[in-house]
Coordinates of C-alpha atoms in Angstrom, one line a residue:
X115 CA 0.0 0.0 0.0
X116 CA 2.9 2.6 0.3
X117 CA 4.0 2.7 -3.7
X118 CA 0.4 4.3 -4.5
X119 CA 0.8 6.8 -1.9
X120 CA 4.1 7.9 -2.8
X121 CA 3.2 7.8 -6.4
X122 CA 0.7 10.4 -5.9
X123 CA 3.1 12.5 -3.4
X124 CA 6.2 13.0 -6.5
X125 CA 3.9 14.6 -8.9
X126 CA 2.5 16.8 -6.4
X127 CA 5.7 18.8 -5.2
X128 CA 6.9 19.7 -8.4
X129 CA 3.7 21.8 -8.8
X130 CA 4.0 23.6 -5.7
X131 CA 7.2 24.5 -7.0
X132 CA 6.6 25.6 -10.1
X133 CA 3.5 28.1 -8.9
X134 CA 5.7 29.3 -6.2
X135 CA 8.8 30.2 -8.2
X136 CA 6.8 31.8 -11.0
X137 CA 4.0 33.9 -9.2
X138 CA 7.6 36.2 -8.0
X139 CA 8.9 36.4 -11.5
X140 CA 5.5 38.3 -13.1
X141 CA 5.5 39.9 -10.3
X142 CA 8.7 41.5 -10.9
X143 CA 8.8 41.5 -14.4
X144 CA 5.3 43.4 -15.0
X145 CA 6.6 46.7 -13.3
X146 CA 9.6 46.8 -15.9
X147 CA 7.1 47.9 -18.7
X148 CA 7.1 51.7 -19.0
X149 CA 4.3 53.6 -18.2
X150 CA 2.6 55.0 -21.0
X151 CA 3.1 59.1 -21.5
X152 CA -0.2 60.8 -21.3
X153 CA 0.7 63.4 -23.9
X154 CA 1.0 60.7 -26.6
X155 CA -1.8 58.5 -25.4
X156 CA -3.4 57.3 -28.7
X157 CA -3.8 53.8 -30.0
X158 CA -1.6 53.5 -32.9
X159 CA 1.3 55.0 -30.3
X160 CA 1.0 52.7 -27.7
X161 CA 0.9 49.6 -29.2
X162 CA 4.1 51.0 -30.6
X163 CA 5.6 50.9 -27.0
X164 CA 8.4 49.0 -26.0
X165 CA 10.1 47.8 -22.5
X166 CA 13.2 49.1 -21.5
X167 CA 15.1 46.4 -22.7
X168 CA 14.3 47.2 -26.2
X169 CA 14.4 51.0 -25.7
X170 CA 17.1 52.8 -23.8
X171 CA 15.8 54.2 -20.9
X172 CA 12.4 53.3 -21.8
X173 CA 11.3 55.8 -24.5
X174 CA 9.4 55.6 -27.1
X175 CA 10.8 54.3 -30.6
X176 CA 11.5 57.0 -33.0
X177 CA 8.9 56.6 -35.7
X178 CA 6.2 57.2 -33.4
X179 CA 7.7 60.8 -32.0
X180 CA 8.3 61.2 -35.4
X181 CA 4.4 60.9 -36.1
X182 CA 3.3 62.4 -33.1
X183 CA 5.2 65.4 -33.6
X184 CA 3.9 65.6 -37.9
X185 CA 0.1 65.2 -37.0
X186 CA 0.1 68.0 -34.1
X187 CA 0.2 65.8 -31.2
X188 CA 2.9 66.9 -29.8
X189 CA 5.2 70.0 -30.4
X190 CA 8.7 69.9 -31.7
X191 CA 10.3 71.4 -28.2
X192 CA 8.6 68.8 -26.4
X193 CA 9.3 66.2 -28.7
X194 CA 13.2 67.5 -28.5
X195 CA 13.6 67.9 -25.1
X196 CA 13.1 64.2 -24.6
X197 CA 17.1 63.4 -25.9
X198 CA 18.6 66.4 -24.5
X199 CA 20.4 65.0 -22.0
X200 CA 22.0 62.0 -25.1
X201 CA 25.4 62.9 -25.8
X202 CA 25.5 60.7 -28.9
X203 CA 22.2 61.1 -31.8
X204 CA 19.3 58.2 -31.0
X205 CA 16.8 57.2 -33.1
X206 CA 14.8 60.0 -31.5
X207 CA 16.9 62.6 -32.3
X208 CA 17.4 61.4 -36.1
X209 CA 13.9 61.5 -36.8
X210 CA 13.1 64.5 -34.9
X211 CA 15.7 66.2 -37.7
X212 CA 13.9 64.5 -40.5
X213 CA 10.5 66.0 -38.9
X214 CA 12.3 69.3 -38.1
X215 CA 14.5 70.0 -40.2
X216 CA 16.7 72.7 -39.1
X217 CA 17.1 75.4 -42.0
X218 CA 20.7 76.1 -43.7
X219 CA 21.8 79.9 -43.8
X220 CA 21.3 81.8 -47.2
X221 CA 24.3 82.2 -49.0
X222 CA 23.4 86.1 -49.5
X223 CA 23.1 86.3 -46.1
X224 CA 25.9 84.9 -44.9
X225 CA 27.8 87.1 -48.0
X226 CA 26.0 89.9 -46.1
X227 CA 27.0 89.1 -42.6
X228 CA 30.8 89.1 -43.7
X229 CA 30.9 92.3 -45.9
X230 CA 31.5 94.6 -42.7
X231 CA 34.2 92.5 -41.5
X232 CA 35.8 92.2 -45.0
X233 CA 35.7 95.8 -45.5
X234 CA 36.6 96.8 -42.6
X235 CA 39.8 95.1 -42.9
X236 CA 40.3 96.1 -46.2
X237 CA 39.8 100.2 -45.0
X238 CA 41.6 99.4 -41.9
X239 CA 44.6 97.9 -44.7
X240 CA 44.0 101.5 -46.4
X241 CA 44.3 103.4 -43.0
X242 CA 47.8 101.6 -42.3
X243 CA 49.4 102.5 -45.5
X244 CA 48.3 106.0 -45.3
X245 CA 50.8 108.2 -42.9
X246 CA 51.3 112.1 -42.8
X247 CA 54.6 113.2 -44.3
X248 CA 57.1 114.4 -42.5
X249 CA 57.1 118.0 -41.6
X250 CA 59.2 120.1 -43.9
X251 CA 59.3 123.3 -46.5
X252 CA 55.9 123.9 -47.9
X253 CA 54.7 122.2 -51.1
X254 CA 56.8 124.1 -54.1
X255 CA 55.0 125.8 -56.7
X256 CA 56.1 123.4 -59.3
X257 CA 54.0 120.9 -57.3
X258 CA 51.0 122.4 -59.7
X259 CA 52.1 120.7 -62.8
X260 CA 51.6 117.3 -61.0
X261 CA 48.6 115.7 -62.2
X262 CA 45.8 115.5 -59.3
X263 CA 46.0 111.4 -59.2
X264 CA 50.0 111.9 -59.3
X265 CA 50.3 114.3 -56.5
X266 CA 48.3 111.9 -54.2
X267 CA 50.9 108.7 -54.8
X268 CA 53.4 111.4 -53.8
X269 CA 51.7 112.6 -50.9
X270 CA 51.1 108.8 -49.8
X271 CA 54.8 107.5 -50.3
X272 CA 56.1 110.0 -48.5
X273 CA 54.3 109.3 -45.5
X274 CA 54.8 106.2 -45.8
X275 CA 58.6 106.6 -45.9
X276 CA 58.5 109.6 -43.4
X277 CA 60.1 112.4 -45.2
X278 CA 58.5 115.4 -46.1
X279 CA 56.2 115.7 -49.0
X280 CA 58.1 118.9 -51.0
X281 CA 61.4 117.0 -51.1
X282 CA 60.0 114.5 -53.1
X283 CA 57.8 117.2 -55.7
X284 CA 61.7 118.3 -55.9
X285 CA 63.3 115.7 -56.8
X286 CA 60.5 114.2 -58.9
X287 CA 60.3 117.9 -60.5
X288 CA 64.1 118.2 -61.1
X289 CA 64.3 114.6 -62.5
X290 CA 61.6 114.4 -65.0
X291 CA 59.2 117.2 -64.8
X292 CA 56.3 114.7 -63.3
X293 CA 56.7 112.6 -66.6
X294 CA 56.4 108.6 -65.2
X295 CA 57.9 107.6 -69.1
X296 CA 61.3 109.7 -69.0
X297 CA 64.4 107.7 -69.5
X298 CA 68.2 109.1 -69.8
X299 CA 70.4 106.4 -72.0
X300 CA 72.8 106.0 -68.6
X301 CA 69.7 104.1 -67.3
X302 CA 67.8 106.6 -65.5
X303 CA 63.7 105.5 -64.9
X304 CA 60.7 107.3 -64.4
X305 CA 59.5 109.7 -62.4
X306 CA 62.4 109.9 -60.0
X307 CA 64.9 108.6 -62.6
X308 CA 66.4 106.1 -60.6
X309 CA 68.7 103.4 -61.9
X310 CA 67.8 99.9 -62.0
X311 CA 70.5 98.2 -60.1
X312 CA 69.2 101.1 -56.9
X313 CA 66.1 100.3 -57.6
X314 CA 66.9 96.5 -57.4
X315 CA 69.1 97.4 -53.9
X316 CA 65.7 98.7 -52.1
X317 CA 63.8 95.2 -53.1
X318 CA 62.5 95.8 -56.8
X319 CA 62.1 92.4 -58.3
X320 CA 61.1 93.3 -61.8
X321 CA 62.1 94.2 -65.1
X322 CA 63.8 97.6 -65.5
X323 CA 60.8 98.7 -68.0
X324 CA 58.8 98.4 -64.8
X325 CA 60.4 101.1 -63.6
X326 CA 58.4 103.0 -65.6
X327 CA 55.1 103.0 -63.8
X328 CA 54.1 106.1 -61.5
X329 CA 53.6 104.4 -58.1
X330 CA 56.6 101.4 -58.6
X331 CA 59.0 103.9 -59.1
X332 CA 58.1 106.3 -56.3
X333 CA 57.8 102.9 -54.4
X334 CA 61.2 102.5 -54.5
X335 CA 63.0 105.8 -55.7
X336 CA 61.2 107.8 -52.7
X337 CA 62.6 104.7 -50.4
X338 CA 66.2 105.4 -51.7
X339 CA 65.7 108.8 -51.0
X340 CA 64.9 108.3 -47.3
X341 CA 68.3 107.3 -46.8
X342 CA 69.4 110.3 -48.2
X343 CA 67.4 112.5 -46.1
X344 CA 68.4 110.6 -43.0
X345 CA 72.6 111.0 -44.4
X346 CA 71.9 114.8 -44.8
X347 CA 70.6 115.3 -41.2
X348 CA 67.2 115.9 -42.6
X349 CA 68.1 118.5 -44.9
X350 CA 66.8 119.1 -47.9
X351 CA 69.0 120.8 -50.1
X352 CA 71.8 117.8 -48.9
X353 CA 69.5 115.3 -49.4
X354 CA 68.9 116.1 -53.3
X355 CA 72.5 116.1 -53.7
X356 CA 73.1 112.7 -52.3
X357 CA 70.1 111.3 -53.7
X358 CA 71.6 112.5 -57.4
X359 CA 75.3 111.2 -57.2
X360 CA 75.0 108.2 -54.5
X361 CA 75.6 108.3 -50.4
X362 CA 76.8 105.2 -49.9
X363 CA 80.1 106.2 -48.5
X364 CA 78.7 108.8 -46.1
X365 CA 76.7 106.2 -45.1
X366 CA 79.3 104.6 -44.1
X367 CA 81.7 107.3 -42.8
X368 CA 78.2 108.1 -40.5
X369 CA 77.6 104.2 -39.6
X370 CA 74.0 104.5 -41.4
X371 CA 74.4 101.8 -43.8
X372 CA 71.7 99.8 -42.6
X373 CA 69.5 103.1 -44.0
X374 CA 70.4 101.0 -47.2
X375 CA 69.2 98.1 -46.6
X376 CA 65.7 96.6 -48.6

């Protein structure tokens, strides 16, 4: 009589076990599902919902934001604000950008944006170059037969050298009578009739025919005549005469050879 009684024992336990080992498991596993966002609390979207092992912190997949956010239900800062705080883009953000997209700038306007800047370093460029000559003799009468587009290259190489604006009318007066296409068969250029091989010592790079254009020669002739000026203590009358035969020995004798340098 005992091998029916335990017969009917074994099958028993194993179901006490089972109910008891299980009924803990749904209980822990149902609170893992999300709770369902009341702002997005229509049919289609919540059978779209997924647990947090499928979804990062339980969100919503994208395609349903994406939705949401295209029929009105809910606005684009709401929808963004969910994957603020992702450092990397999530399926959210991508379609919220798809949704959203975020506009690209005009090309006039950005051309627009960066014309103050760009011409404001161009006159700031333009303000650099331009220097007051140094203070001298007044302007010489002859200074009228310079053309008006002439006497301003004049006016701004001698600033920018710092010597006085009437020593250069002088010299380019004495040498050439304001005309940029003189030229002596020694190998005298331009305005200032300078020789190529100076011109060449103060940095000129190009061909002595060059030499012929208003502003490249007062470029460099009104540079060689610096030194000059400087040599001649700042004297006028001296500085012609140097500037016409050559200082580089007084230069020298003075220790101002560097005034020669390019």
């Amino acid at each position: 009589m005992a091998s029916p009684v335990m017969a009917q024992i074994v099958p028993f336990k194993p179901q006490i076990i089972a109910a008891t080992v299980q009924a803990p498991v749904q209980a822990y596993a149902q609170p893992l599902l999300p709770p369902q966002p009341a702002a997005i609390a229509q049919p289609a979207v919540s059978a779209r919902i997924v647990p947090a092992s499928a979804q990062k912190s339980g969100r919503l997949v994208s395609p349903p934001i994406a939705h949401a956010v295209a029929a009105g239900q809910v606005s684009p800062a709401a929808a963004q604000a969910i994957a603020l705080d992702e450092k990397q883009p999530t399926p959210d953000m991508t379609a919220l950008q798809a949704v959203v997209p975020i506009p690209r700038p005009d090309t006039s306007v950005l051309a627009y944006a960066a014309q103050p800047k760009a011409v404001a370093a161009i006159s700031a460029l333009d303000k650099k170059m331009d220097f007051p000559p140094a203070p001298g003799e007044p302007v010489p009468a002859t200074a009228s037969a310079a053309p008006p587009e002439l006497s301003k290259l004049i006016k701004r190489y001698a600033g920018l050298y710092g010597v006085p604006e009437s020593l250069v009318h002088r010299v380019v007066h004495r040498e050439s009578k304001y005309d940029p296409k003189a030229y002596h068969k020694n190998g005298y250029w331009g305005l200032m009739q300078i020789k190529y091989a100076t011109a060449k010592s103060m940095g000129y790079e190009g061909k002595p025919e060059g030499l012929l254009d208003a502003e490249t020669n007062l470029k460099y002739a009104i540079k060689y005549l610096r030194g000059a000026w400087l040599v001649a203590d700042n004297k006028n009358d001296n500085a012609i005469k140097l500037y016409a035969r050559g200082y580089y020995y007084d230069a020298k004798r003075k220790d101002m050879l560097d005034v020669l340098e390019k």
